[in-house]
Short mmCIF file of C-alpha atoms in Angstrom, two decimals:
data_model
loop_
_atom_site.label_atom_id
_atom_site.label_comp_id
_atom_site.label_asym_id
_atom_site.label_seq_id
_atom_site.Cartn_x
_atom_site.Cartn_y
_atom_site.Cartn_z
CA MET Y 143 0.00 0.00 0.00
CA PHE Y 144 1.19 3.53 -0.72
CA PHE Y 145 1.53 5.71 2.37
CA SER Y 146 -0.54 8.33 0.57
CA ASP Y 147 -3.51 5.91 0.49
CA LEU Y 148 -3.38 5.46 4.27
CA VAL Y 149 -3.06 9.23 4.82
CA ALA Y 150 -6.04 9.90 2.53
CA ALA Y 151 -8.09 7.38 4.50
CA SER Y 152 -7.01 9.02 7.75
CA ASN Y 153 -8.13 12.42 6.46
CA ARG Y 154 -11.52 11.03 5.48
CA ILE Y 155 -11.86 9.47 8.94
CA ALA Y 156 -11.04 12.79 10.61
CA ALA Y 157 -13.50 14.66 8.39
CA THR Y 158 -16.59 12.69 9.46
CA ARG Y 159 -18.29 12.51 12.84
CA SER Y 160 -20.19 9.38 11.82
CA ARG Y 161 -18.92 6.37 13.75
CA LEU Y 162 -20.24 4.04 11.07
CA ALA Y 163 -18.43 5.95 8.33
CA LYS Y 164 -15.19 5.90 10.33
CA LEU Y 165 -15.62 2.17 10.91
CA ARG Y 166 -16.11 1.39 7.23
CA GLU Y 167 -13.18 3.55 6.18
CA LEU Y 168 -10.86 1.90 8.69
CA ALA Y 169 -11.95 -1.61 7.74
CA GLN Y 170 -11.48 -0.92 4.04
CA CYS Y 171 -8.00 0.47 4.65
CA LEU Y 172 -6.99 -2.53 6.80
CA ARG Y 173 -8.19 -5.00 4.15
CA ALA Y 174 -6.04 -3.26 1.52
CA MET Y 175 -2.82 -3.85 3.48
CA THR Y 176 -0.46 -6.77 2.92
CA PRO Y 177 0.18 -9.04 5.94
CA GLU Y 178 3.55 -7.35 6.44
CA GLU Y 179 1.94 -3.90 6.56
CA ILE Y 180 -0.98 -4.56 8.92
CA GLU Y 181 0.68 -4.15 12.32
CA ALA Y 182 2.33 -0.79 11.60
CA GLY Y 183 -0.57 0.51 9.51
CA ALA Y 184 -3.21 -0.27 12.13
CA LEU Y 185 -1.14 1.47 14.79
CA TRP Y 186 -0.69 4.58 12.64
CA LEU Y 187 -4.42 4.79 12.06
CA ALA Y 188 -4.83 4.75 15.84
CA GLY Y 189 -2.20 7.49 16.25
CA GLU Y 190 0.55 5.21 17.58
CA THR Y 191 3.80 3.74 16.28
CA ARG Y 192 5.29 0.27 16.47
CA GLN Y 193 8.55 1.78 17.74
CA GLY Y 194 7.06 3.63 20.72
CA LYS Y 195 8.99 6.80 21.60
CA ILE Y 196 10.84 7.87 18.47
CA GLY Y 197 13.27 10.31 20.10
CA VAL Y 198 12.27 13.30 17.98
CA GLY Y 199 11.11 16.22 20.12
CA TYR Y 200 8.49 18.82 19.32
CA SER Y 201 11.17 21.48 18.79
CA VAL Y 202 12.75 19.45 15.95
CA VAL Y 203 9.36 18.94 14.32
CA GLN Y 204 8.71 22.68 14.50
CA GLN Y 205 12.10 23.38 12.90
CA VAL Y 206 11.52 21.10 9.91
CA ARG Y 207 7.79 21.73 9.42
CA GLY Y 208 7.29 23.58 6.16
CA THR Y 209 11.00 23.72 5.31
CA VAL Y 210 11.17 20.59 3.11
CA ALA Y 211 9.58 20.76 -0.34
CA ALA Y 212 6.81 18.24 -0.92
CA SER Y 213 7.13 15.45 -3.47
CA ALA Y 214 4.79 13.30 -5.52
CA ALA Y 215 3.41 10.19 -3.81
CA GLN Y 216 6.07 7.49 -3.81
CA LEU Y 217 6.44 6.17 -0.24
CA SER Y 218 5.18 2.75 0.85
CA LEU Y 219 4.16 1.81 4.39
CA HIS Y 220 7.40 -0.16 4.59
CA ASP Y 221 9.42 2.97 3.75
CA ILE Y 222 7.83 4.86 6.64
CA ASP Y 223 8.27 1.99 9.09
CA VAL Y 224 11.97 1.74 8.19
CA ALA Y 225 12.41 5.50 8.70
CA LEU Y 226 10.68 5.41 12.10
CA THR Y 227 12.90 2.53 13.19
CA GLU Y 228 16.00 4.42 12.07
CA LEU Y 229 14.87 7.48 14.03
CA GLN Y 230 14.25 5.40 17.14
CA GLU Y 231 17.59 3.59 16.90
CA THR Y 232 19.69 6.73 16.32
CA LYS Y 233 21.39 7.41 19.65
CA GLY Y 234 24.62 8.75 21.11
CA SER Y 235 26.75 11.78 20.37
CA GLY Y 236 25.40 13.89 17.53
CA SER Y 237 22.17 11.88 17.39
CA ALA Y 238 19.94 14.99 17.27
CA ALA Y 239 21.51 16.14 14.00
CA ARG Y 240 21.41 12.63 12.55
CA ARG Y 241 17.73 12.21 13.47
CA ARG Y 242 16.93 15.50 11.82
CA ALA Y 243 18.74 14.36 8.66
CA VAL Y 244 16.75 11.10 8.61
CA LEU Y 245 13.52 13.01 9.11
CA GLU Y 246 14.28 15.54 6.40
CA ASN Y 247 15.19 12.73 4.00
CA VAL Y 248 11.87 10.94 4.38
CA LEU Y 249 9.93 14.24 4.28
CA ALA Y 250 11.64 15.11 0.97
CA ARG Y 251 9.99 12.02 -0.56
CA ALA Y 252 6.54 12.77 0.91
CA THR Y 253 3.54 14.74 -0.26
CA ALA Y 254 2.35 17.71 1.81
CA ASP Y 255 -0.42 15.61 3.40
CA GLU Y 256 2.04 12.80 4.13
CA GLN Y 257 4.45 15.25 5.76
CA ASP Y 258 1.71 16.64 7.99
CA PHE Y 259 0.50 13.14 8.98
CA LEU Y 260 4.01 11.88 9.74
CA LEU Y 261 5.04 14.87 11.84
CA ARG Y 262 1.84 14.74 13.88
CA LEU Y 263 2.25 10.97 14.32
CA ILE Y 264 5.81 11.37 15.63
CA VAL Y 265 4.87 13.87 18.36
CA GLY Y 266 1.60 12.17 19.32
CA GLU Y 267 -0.74 14.80 17.92
CA LEU Y 268 -2.56 12.60 15.40
CA ARG Y 269 -6.17 12.69 16.56
CA GLN Y 270 -8.62 11.57 13.94
CA GLY Y 271 -11.28 9.75 15.94
CA ALA Y 272 -9.82 6.28 15.31
CA LEU Y 273 -9.44 5.47 18.98
CA ALA Y 274 -8.75 2.00 20.34
CA GLY Y 275 -12.41 0.95 20.77
CA LEU Y 276 -13.32 1.96 17.22
CA MET Y 277 -10.17 0.30 15.88
CA VAL Y 278 -11.11 -2.99 17.54
CA ASP Y 279 -14.52 -2.94 15.87
CA ALA Y 280 -12.90 -2.02 12.55
CA ILE Y 281 -10.52 -4.96 12.88
CA ALA Y 282 -13.50 -7.26 13.46
CA GLU Y 283 -15.25 -5.81 10.40
CA ALA Y 284 -12.14 -6.15 8.22
CA ALA Y 285 -11.50 -9.74 9.34
CA GLY Y 286 -15.15 -10.81 9.21
CA LEU Y 287 -15.09 -11.89 12.85
CA PRO Y 288 -17.60 -11.31 15.70
CA SER Y 289 -16.83 -8.04 17.51
CA GLN Y 290 -17.23 -9.72 20.90
CA GLU Y 291 -14.43 -12.19 20.16
CA VAL Y 292 -12.09 -9.49 18.88
CA ARG Y 293 -12.87 -7.28 21.87
CA ARG Y 294 -12.03 -10.13 24.26
CA ALA Y 295 -8.73 -10.71 22.49
CA SER Y 296 -7.96 -6.97 22.53
CA MET Y 297 -7.80 -7.04 26.34
CA TYR Y 298 -4.65 -9.16 26.18
CA ALA Y 299 -3.15 -8.39 22.76
CA GLY Y 300 -0.90 -5.56 23.88
CA ASN Y 301 -1.76 -3.20 21.01
CA VAL Y 302 -4.14 -2.90 18.08
CA GLY Y 303 -1.35 -3.55 15.58
CA VAL Y 304 -0.65 -7.04 16.88
CA LEU Y 305 -4.38 -7.68 17.22
CA ALA Y 306 -5.08 -6.56 13.65
CA HIS Y 307 -2.29 -8.71 12.20
CA VAL Y 308 -3.46 -11.87 13.95
CA ALA Y 309 -7.17 -11.27 13.25
CA LEU Y 310 -6.64 -10.62 9.53
CA THR Y 311 -4.03 -13.33 8.92
CA GLU Y 312 -5.05 -16.11 11.33
CA GLY Y 313 -8.72 -15.47 12.06
CA ARG Y 314 -10.64 -16.87 15.00
CA GLU Y 315 -8.10 -19.57 15.78
CA GLY Y 316 -5.34 -16.99 16.14
CA LEU Y 317 -7.40 -14.88 18.52
CA GLN Y 318 -7.59 -17.77 20.98
CA ARG Y 319 -3.90 -17.27 21.77
CA PHE Y 320 -4.67 -13.97 23.46
CA ARG Y 321 -5.28 -14.55 27.16
CA ILE Y 322 -4.02 -13.19 30.42
CA GLU Y 323 -0.50 -14.42 31.18
CA VAL Y 324 1.17 -14.31 34.56
CA LEU Y 325 4.02 -11.74 34.77
CA SER Y 326 2.60 -9.94 31.71
CA PRO Y 327 0.42 -7.00 32.85
CA ILE Y 328 -2.83 -5.98 31.14
CA ALA Y 329 -4.62 -2.64 31.04
CA PRO Y 330 -6.87 -2.21 34.09
CA MET Y 331 -10.65 -2.05 33.92
CA LEU Y 332 -12.04 1.44 34.62
CA ALA Y 333 -15.35 2.61 36.06
CA GLN Y 334 -18.22 4.85 35.07
CA THR Y 335 -20.07 7.14 37.51
CA ALA Y 336 -23.24 6.96 39.59
CA THR Y 337 -24.65 9.91 41.52
CA ASP Y 338 -25.54 7.90 44.64
CA VAL Y 339 -26.19 4.34 45.82
CA ALA Y 340 -29.81 4.42 44.63
CA ASP Y 341 -28.68 5.36 41.14
CA ALA Y 342 -26.07 2.59 41.23
CA LEU Y 343 -28.62 -0.04 42.22
CA THR Y 344 -30.91 1.11 39.41
CA GLN Y 345 -28.14 1.00 36.81
CA LEU Y 346 -26.99 -2.45 37.96
CA GLY Y 347 -30.41 -4.10 38.03
CA GLY Y 348 -31.32 -3.94 41.71
CA GLU Y 349 -28.39 -5.89 43.17
CA ALA Y 350 -24.74 -4.93 43.44
CA ALA Y 351 -21.54 -5.46 45.35
CA PHE Y 352 -20.43 -2.32 47.19
CA GLU Y 353 -16.83 -1.88 48.29
CA TRP Y 354 -14.65 0.91 49.64
CA LYS Y 355 -13.27 3.27 47.01
CA VAL Y 356 -9.70 3.66 48.15
CA ASP Y 357 -7.90 6.79 46.91
CA GLY Y 358 -4.52 5.13 46.49
CA ALA Y 359 -2.30 3.95 43.67
CA ARG Y 360 -3.73 1.26 41.42
CA VAL Y 361 -1.57 -1.88 41.38
CA GLN Y 362 -1.71 -5.12 39.44
CA VAL Y 363 0.27 -7.86 41.15
CA HIS Y 364 1.46 -11.09 39.51
CA LYS Y 365 2.82 -14.08 41.42
CA ALA Y 366 4.47 -17.15 39.87
CA GLY Y 367 5.98 -19.31 42.57
CA GLU Y 368 8.43 -17.12 44.49
CA VAL Y 369 8.46 -14.44 41.81
CA VAL Y 370 6.21 -11.45 42.56
CA ARG Y 371 5.98 -8.40 40.33
CA VAL Y 372 3.96 -5.23 40.89
CA TYR Y 373 2.78 -2.97 38.06
CA THR Y 374 1.10 0.44 38.01
CA ARG Y 375 -2.06 1.29 36.07
CA ASN Y 376 0.27 2.38 33.25
CA LEU Y 377 1.86 -1.10 33.32
CA ASN Y 378 5.19 0.17 34.65
CA GLU Y 379 6.92 -2.24 37.03
CA VAL Y 380 7.40 -0.82 40.56
CA THR Y 381 8.17 -4.04 42.46
CA ASP Y 382 11.25 -2.68 44.26
CA ALA Y 383 9.40 0.42 45.48
CA VAL Y 384 6.61 -1.48 47.30
CA PRO Y 385 8.10 -4.33 49.40
CA GLU Y 386 4.99 -4.41 51.62
CA VAL Y 387 2.84 -5.37 48.63
CA VAL Y 388 5.34 -8.01 47.56
CA ALA Y 389 5.40 -9.53 51.03
CA ALA Y 390 1.60 -9.58 51.29
CA VAL Y 391 1.23 -11.46 47.99
CA ARG Y 392 4.17 -13.78 48.58
CA SER Y 393 2.41 -15.04 51.73
CA ILE Y 394 -0.68 -16.10 49.75
CA PRO Y 395 -0.76 -19.92 49.39
CA ALA Y 396 -1.59 -19.83 45.67
CA GLN Y 397 1.35 -20.64 43.41
CA VAL Y 398 0.07 -18.54 40.51
CA ILE Y 399 -2.20 -15.54 40.95
CA VAL Y 400 -2.94 -12.17 39.31
CA LEU Y 401 -4.62 -9.55 41.48
CA ASP Y 402 -5.99 -6.03 40.96
CA GLY Y 403 -6.08 -3.56 43.81
CA GLU Y 404 -5.05 -0.27 45.38
CA THR Y 405 -2.14 0.43 47.69
CA ILE Y 406 -2.33 3.36 50.04
CA ALA Y 407 -0.46 5.03 52.86
CA LEU Y 408 -2.39 4.96 56.16
CA ASP Y 409 -1.86 7.00 59.31
CA ALA Y 410 -1.45 5.59 62.82
CA ASN Y 411 -5.22 5.24 63.10
CA ALA Y 412 -5.47 3.31 59.82
CA ARG Y 413 -7.04 6.29 58.07
CA PRO Y 414 -5.98 7.03 54.49
CA LEU Y 415 -3.43 9.74 53.82
CA PRO Y 416 -3.79 12.00 50.72
CA PHE Y 417 -3.03 10.53 47.32
CA GLN Y 418 0.04 12.76 46.87
CA ILE Y 419 1.62 11.25 49.98
CA THR Y 420 1.04 7.71 48.75
CA MET Y 421 2.66 8.63 45.44
CA ARG Y 422 5.87 9.65 47.24
CA ARG Y 423 6.60 5.94 47.58
CA PHE Y 424 6.32 5.38 43.83
CA GLY Y 425 8.81 8.07 42.91
CA ARG Y 426 11.61 6.62 45.00
CA ARG Y 427 14.10 3.93 44.00
CA LEU Y 428 16.71 4.50 46.73
CA ASP Y 429 16.54 4.16 50.51
CA ILE Y 430 13.22 2.32 50.32
CA GLU Y 431 13.59 0.75 53.76
CA SER Y 432 13.83 4.08 55.61
CA LEU Y 433 10.88 5.47 53.66
CA ARG Y 434 8.98 2.25 54.37
CA LYS Y 435 9.31 2.93 58.11
CA GLU Y 436 8.28 6.54 57.68
CA LEU Y 437 5.43 5.90 55.23
CA PRO Y 438 4.27 2.26 55.27
CA LEU Y 439 1.84 1.09 52.59
CA HIS Y 440 -1.20 -1.14 52.88
CA VAL Y 441 -2.76 -2.97 49.95
CA TYR Y 442 -6.44 -3.70 49.32
CA PHE Y 443 -7.21 -6.17 46.54
CA PHE Y 444 -10.61 -6.09 44.87
CA ASP Y 445 -10.27 -8.49 41.93
CA CYS Y 446 -8.62 -11.77 40.97
CA LEU Y 447 -7.88 -12.31 37.27
CA GLN Y 448 -6.01 -15.61 37.38
CA LEU Y 449 -5.62 -18.31 40.01
CA ASP Y 450 -3.34 -21.34 39.75
CA GLY Y 451 -3.43 -21.47 35.98
CA GLU Y 452 -7.17 -20.80 35.63
CA THR Y 453 -8.15 -17.55 33.88
CA LEU Y 454 -10.90 -15.80 35.84
CA ALA Y 455 -11.09 -12.50 33.96
CA ASP Y 456 -13.84 -13.89 31.69
CA ARG Y 457 -15.81 -15.24 34.66
CA THR Y 458 -18.49 -13.28 36.50
CA ALA Y 459 -17.56 -10.93 39.32
CA HIS Y 460 -19.41 -13.26 41.70
CA GLU Y 461 -17.00 -16.08 40.79
CA ARG Y 462 -13.94 -13.83 40.99
CA PHE Y 463 -14.96 -12.51 44.40
CA ALA Y 464 -15.49 -16.07 45.67
CA ALA Y 465 -11.98 -17.01 44.50
CA MET Y 466 -10.56 -14.06 46.45
CA ASP Y 467 -12.53 -14.91 49.57
CA ARG Y 468 -11.12 -18.43 49.72
CA THR Y 469 -7.56 -17.45 48.80
CA LEU Y 470 -6.70 -14.04 50.30
CA PRO Y 471 -6.63 -13.13 54.00
CA ALA Y 472 -9.31 -10.64 54.99
CA ALA Y 473 -6.71 -8.00 55.88
CA ILE Y 474 -5.77 -7.45 52.22
CA ARG Y 475 -9.25 -7.83 50.71
CA VAL Y 476 -11.18 -4.61 50.23
CA PRO Y 477 -14.26 -4.55 52.51
CA ARG Y 478 -17.32 -5.46 50.45
CA ILE Y 479 -21.01 -6.18 50.88
CA VAL Y 480 -23.76 -7.30 48.50
CA ALA Y 481 -26.91 -5.20 48.75
CA THR Y 482 -30.31 -5.14 47.13
CA ASP Y 483 -31.77 -2.22 49.08
CA GLU Y 484 -30.78 1.41 49.29
CA ALA Y 485 -30.65 1.56 53.11
CA THR Y 486 -28.04 -1.19 53.41
CA ALA Y 487 -25.92 0.29 50.62
CA GLN Y 488 -26.20 3.82 52.06
CA ALA Y 489 -25.08 2.64 55.51
CA PHE Y 490 -22.02 1.02 53.95
CA TYR Y 491 -21.29 4.19 51.97
CA ASP Y 492 -21.61 6.40 55.07
CA ASP Y 493 -19.29 4.08 57.00
CA ALA Y 494 -16.68 4.25 54.22
CA LEU Y 495 -16.77 8.06 54.35
CA SER Y 496 -16.47 8.07 58.13
CA ARG Y 497 -13.26 6.03 57.80
CA GLY Y 498 -11.76 8.67 55.51
CA HIS Y 499 -12.31 7.00 52.15
CA GLU Y 500 -13.58 8.97 49.16
CA GLY Y 501 -16.68 6.86 48.51
CA VAL Y 502 -17.60 3.39 47.29
CA MET Y 503 -17.56 1.31 44.14
CA ALA Y 504 -20.69 -0.49 43.02
CA LYS Y 505 -20.18 -3.56 40.83
CA SER Y 506 -22.46 -5.89 38.96
CA LEU Y 507 -22.11 -9.46 40.18
CA HIS Y 508 -22.58 -10.67 36.60
CA SER Y 509 -19.95 -8.53 34.90
CA ILE Y 510 -16.69 -9.82 33.43
CA TYR Y 511 -13.39 -7.98 33.81
CA GLU Y 512 -13.19 -5.60 30.84
CA ALA Y 513 -9.46 -4.93 30.70
CA GLY Y 514 -8.70 -1.44 29.37
CA ASN Y 515 -12.37 -0.47 29.13
CA ARG Y 516 -14.58 1.84 31.19
CA GLY Y 517 -17.18 -0.84 31.81
CA ALA Y 518 -20.81 -0.25 32.69
CA GLY Y 519 -20.54 -3.00 35.32
CA TRP Y 520 -18.37 -0.80 37.58
CA LEU Y 521 -19.67 2.47 39.01
CA LYS Y 522 -17.86 4.91 41.29
CA ILE Y 523 -19.81 6.91 43.88
CA LYS Y 524 -18.04 9.81 45.60
CA ARG Y 525 -19.05 12.51 48.06
CA VAL Y 526 -17.94 15.17 45.58
CA HIS Y 527 -17.80 14.92 41.83
CA THR Y 528 -14.36 14.45 40.31
CA LEU Y 529 -13.17 14.05 36.74
CA ASP Y 530 -9.76 13.15 35.40
CA LEU Y 531 -9.21 15.87 32.79
CA VAL Y 532 -6.37 16.87 30.48
CA VAL Y 533 -4.50 20.18 30.67
CA LEU Y 534 -4.80 21.97 27.31
CA ALA Y 535 -3.19 25.30 28.25
CA ALA Y 536 -2.33 27.51 31.21
CA GLU Y 537 -2.36 31.26 31.77
CA TRP Y 538 0.45 33.23 33.41
CA GLY Y 539 -0.33 34.17 37.00
CA SER Y 540 -0.32 37.64 38.51
CA GLY Y 541 0.45 39.07 41.95
CA ARG Y 542 2.21 36.50 44.13
CA ARG Y 543 1.83 33.96 41.28
CA LYS Y 544 3.69 36.14 38.78
CA GLY Y 545 6.23 34.06 36.84
CA TRP Y 546 4.24 30.86 37.30
CA LEU Y 547 1.75 29.28 34.90
CA SER Y 548 -1.41 29.19 36.98
CA ASN Y 549 -4.92 29.16 35.48
CA LEU Y 550 -5.47 25.73 33.87
CA HIS Y 551 -7.55 25.14 30.72
CA LEU Y 552 -9.28 21.78 31.26
CA GLY Y 553 -10.48 19.38 28.58
CA ALA Y 554 -12.39 16.09 28.42
CA ARG Y 555 -11.59 13.57 25.70
CA ASP Y 556 -14.01 13.43 22.78
CA PRO Y 557 -14.15 9.83 21.46
CA ALA Y 558 -16.02 11.02 18.36
CA ASN Y 559 -13.06 12.88 16.89
CA GLY Y 560 -10.08 12.03 19.06
CA GLY Y 561 -9.82 15.61 20.33
CA PHE Y 562 -10.78 17.42 23.53
CA VAL Y 563 -13.76 19.45 24.72
CA MET Y 564 -12.86 22.36 26.98
CA LEU Y 565 -14.88 22.45 30.21
CA GLY Y 566 -13.48 25.52 31.89
CA LYS Y 567 -10.52 26.93 33.77
CA THR Y 568 -9.29 26.84 37.35
CA PHE Y 569 -6.40 28.08 39.47
CA LYS Y 570 -7.90 26.87 42.76
CA GLY Y 571 -6.28 24.16 44.85
CA LEU Y 572 -2.76 24.78 43.54
CA THR Y 573 0.06 24.93 46.10
CA ASP Y 574 3.32 26.77 45.46
CA ALA Y 575 5.06 23.43 44.89
CA MET Y 576 2.43 22.46 42.31
CA LEU Y 577 2.74 25.84 40.57
CA ASP Y 578 6.50 25.46 40.32
CA TRP Y 579 6.23 21.88 39.03
CA GLN Y 580 3.51 22.56 36.48
CA THR Y 581 5.27 25.65 35.08
CA LYS Y 582 8.33 23.54 34.24
CA GLU Y 583 6.26 20.66 32.87
CA PHE Y 584 3.98 22.87 30.75
CA LEU Y 585 6.85 24.83 29.22
CA ALA Y 586 8.51 21.53 28.26
CA ARG Y 587 5.30 20.70 26.35
CA GLU Y 588 4.66 24.13 24.83
CA VAL Y 589 3.05 24.17 21.40
CA ARG Y 590 2.42 27.91 21.02
CA ARG Y 591 1.60 30.95 23.14
CA ASP Y 592 -0.04 34.36 23.11
CA ASN Y 593 0.31 37.26 25.50
CA TYR Y 594 -1.32 35.49 28.43
CA THR Y 595 -1.51 31.78 27.64
CA VAL Y 596 0.83 28.88 26.92
CA TYR Y 597 -0.82 26.08 24.91
CA VAL Y 598 0.61 22.62 25.61
CA ARG Y 599 0.61 19.11 24.20
CA PRO Y 600 -2.28 17.30 25.92
CA GLU Y 601 -0.22 14.85 27.97
CA ILE Y 602 -0.87 15.71 31.63
CA VAL Y 603 -3.89 14.38 33.55
CA VAL Y 604 -5.24 16.25 36.55
CA GLU Y 605 -8.02 15.20 38.93
CA ILE Y 606 -10.55 18.02 39.25
CA ALA Y 607 -13.19 18.27 41.97
CA PHE Y 608 -16.32 20.31 41.22
CA ASN Y 609 -19.82 20.92 42.52
CA ASP Y 610 -21.84 20.30 39.39
CA ILE Y 611 -22.01 20.77 35.62
CA GLN Y 612 -23.95 23.51 33.91
CA ALA Y 613 -24.82 24.41 30.35
CA SER Y 614 -22.54 27.15 29.04
CA SER Y 615 -22.29 29.07 25.79
CA GLN Y 616 -18.80 30.21 26.76
CA TYR Y 617 -17.24 26.93 25.63
CA GLU Y 618 -17.72 25.16 22.32
CA GLY Y 619 -18.84 21.90 23.94
CA GLY Y 620 -21.72 23.65 25.70
CA TYR Y 621 -20.77 22.58 29.24
CA ALA Y 622 -18.80 24.06 32.14
CA LEU Y 623 -17.75 22.87 35.59
CA ARG Y 624 -18.94 24.88 38.59
CA PHE Y 625 -16.46 25.62 41.37
CA ALA Y 626 -13.73 23.51 39.81
CA ARG Y 627 -10.57 23.00 41.87
CA VAL Y 628 -7.45 20.87 41.53
CA LYS Y 629 -7.47 17.80 43.71
CA ALA Y 630 -4.25 16.20 42.46
CA TYR Y 631 -2.12 15.63 39.41
CA ARG Y 632 -2.33 12.02 38.25
CA PRO Y 633 1.03 10.90 36.87
CA ASP Y 634 -0.24 7.34 37.25
CA LYS Y 635 -2.83 7.91 34.51
CA THR Y 636 -2.39 8.28 30.78
CA VAL Y 637 -4.45 10.63 28.62
CA GLU Y 638 -6.26 7.56 27.27
CA GLN Y 639 -7.44 6.84 30.84
CA SER Y 640 -8.85 10.33 31.36
CA ASP Y 641 -12.59 10.98 31.37
CA THR Y 642 -14.58 11.61 28.21
CA ILE Y 643 -17.26 14.12 27.33
CA ASP Y 644 -19.71 11.20 27.46
CA GLU Y 645 -19.00 10.90 31.19
CA VAL Y 646 -19.70 14.63 31.58
CA ARG Y 647 -23.03 14.18 29.82
CA ARG Y 648 -23.91 11.26 32.12
CA ILE Y 649 -23.23 13.37 35.22
CA LEU Y 650 -25.30 16.25 33.81
CA ALA Y 651 -28.20 13.91 32.99
CA ALA Y 652 -28.11 12.47 36.51
CA GLN Y 653 -28.13 16.01 37.95
CA SER Y 654 -31.23 16.82 35.92
CA LEU Y 655 -33.02 13.73 37.21
CA GLY Y 656 -31.99 14.60 40.75
CA ASN Y 657 -33.45 18.08 40.41
#
């Protein structure tokens, strides 16, 4: 396939808001690729690369953008993949100049549209609405396979490129190879929102498991014999930083187990400390033992995905909870009840708040574990509303904040087009330490600026607390947060794990019903 054909398809995908039209365009493009092209091509359509971080910064892209004359279409997908690999492998003294030479060479053989696509792909700015969920359905369409089977495989495939290659070249039989493997982390399941326990019971059919919502650091722990490894929600290994978690899992009698949970720092009265304090443990690699004495961690597990060679992720929550109950000591299981009436659930919720936790989770007993998805079977219920939003820009402060970037522009992901919907601004809740940190981080991600504002690459997730959502003509999306304030930056979350505009609409709809 010519690279120009893929770029043209990408432009058509970006130009339509119709999910069905995007799906058909993606499927047609995937079917036109040779087996050798599928993995890289599928990833590019999703805005990713097979090579991961290329090593070319935004400043280099800005320097070369518009300086290389465009050519007639001549590049194949293989040509681009080779160039990206060369960029990624160019290291050492003088590597910046050599990378620029490689980049300019491939751009000289590209059309104007190809140049624009490639440069945006390299710096992670390619947003065309072909997000992972849509890509999975497009792969199913292109391969002629049931979407449910491809979606199940996508939980364990690692990336859509590998998934697409296997689905289109090996079919249903190939998909069976994708399953959870011990010591190989998978993307965690995420939750949607309920306004209160009554709403949660209604959404989940009148019966649900309720458990503490612990405001700690998400951990996925794998045990194989004496080997225990701990991963963050971003699938980074942090085993050495959390010896308490390792010890707790090593003591479990199971030989092979995969667990999902939260680890949190508690005070002397077993009450949770703020999230930022817990995260101090994850940023340290030296002198862990002294920090362990100063700031010990506790772990609460709430799900079991594999037990002694048996995959449980596809089983119901009821079965997974039963496996935990018979395998894990009560001290490391998150407190949980099953309720069918509002009074029982409300009492449990009130008790969780009284112990210092931020709310409860409500979970369907019939739901499977939807790795990497924000499943309807999990609902979070908090005392105050919070959303994980993405910083789009920041305004320079005044007065005592002069010299710092202060007022944040906040955006929710828009799955329809791969972009962001601005929901408002806030400078509330920011400490001096946060102002200093964010100024450095934002300037390192600067895209452009005007007299008052620095616009940044959307890479930083921040947890925002707010009172409610209101209709607003001030912002293009038509919504705004009332009394928004910064709760915490979330370095443990990727942009893909931030909240979407659909979640905002759900909260607004629930508000309307409540009024």
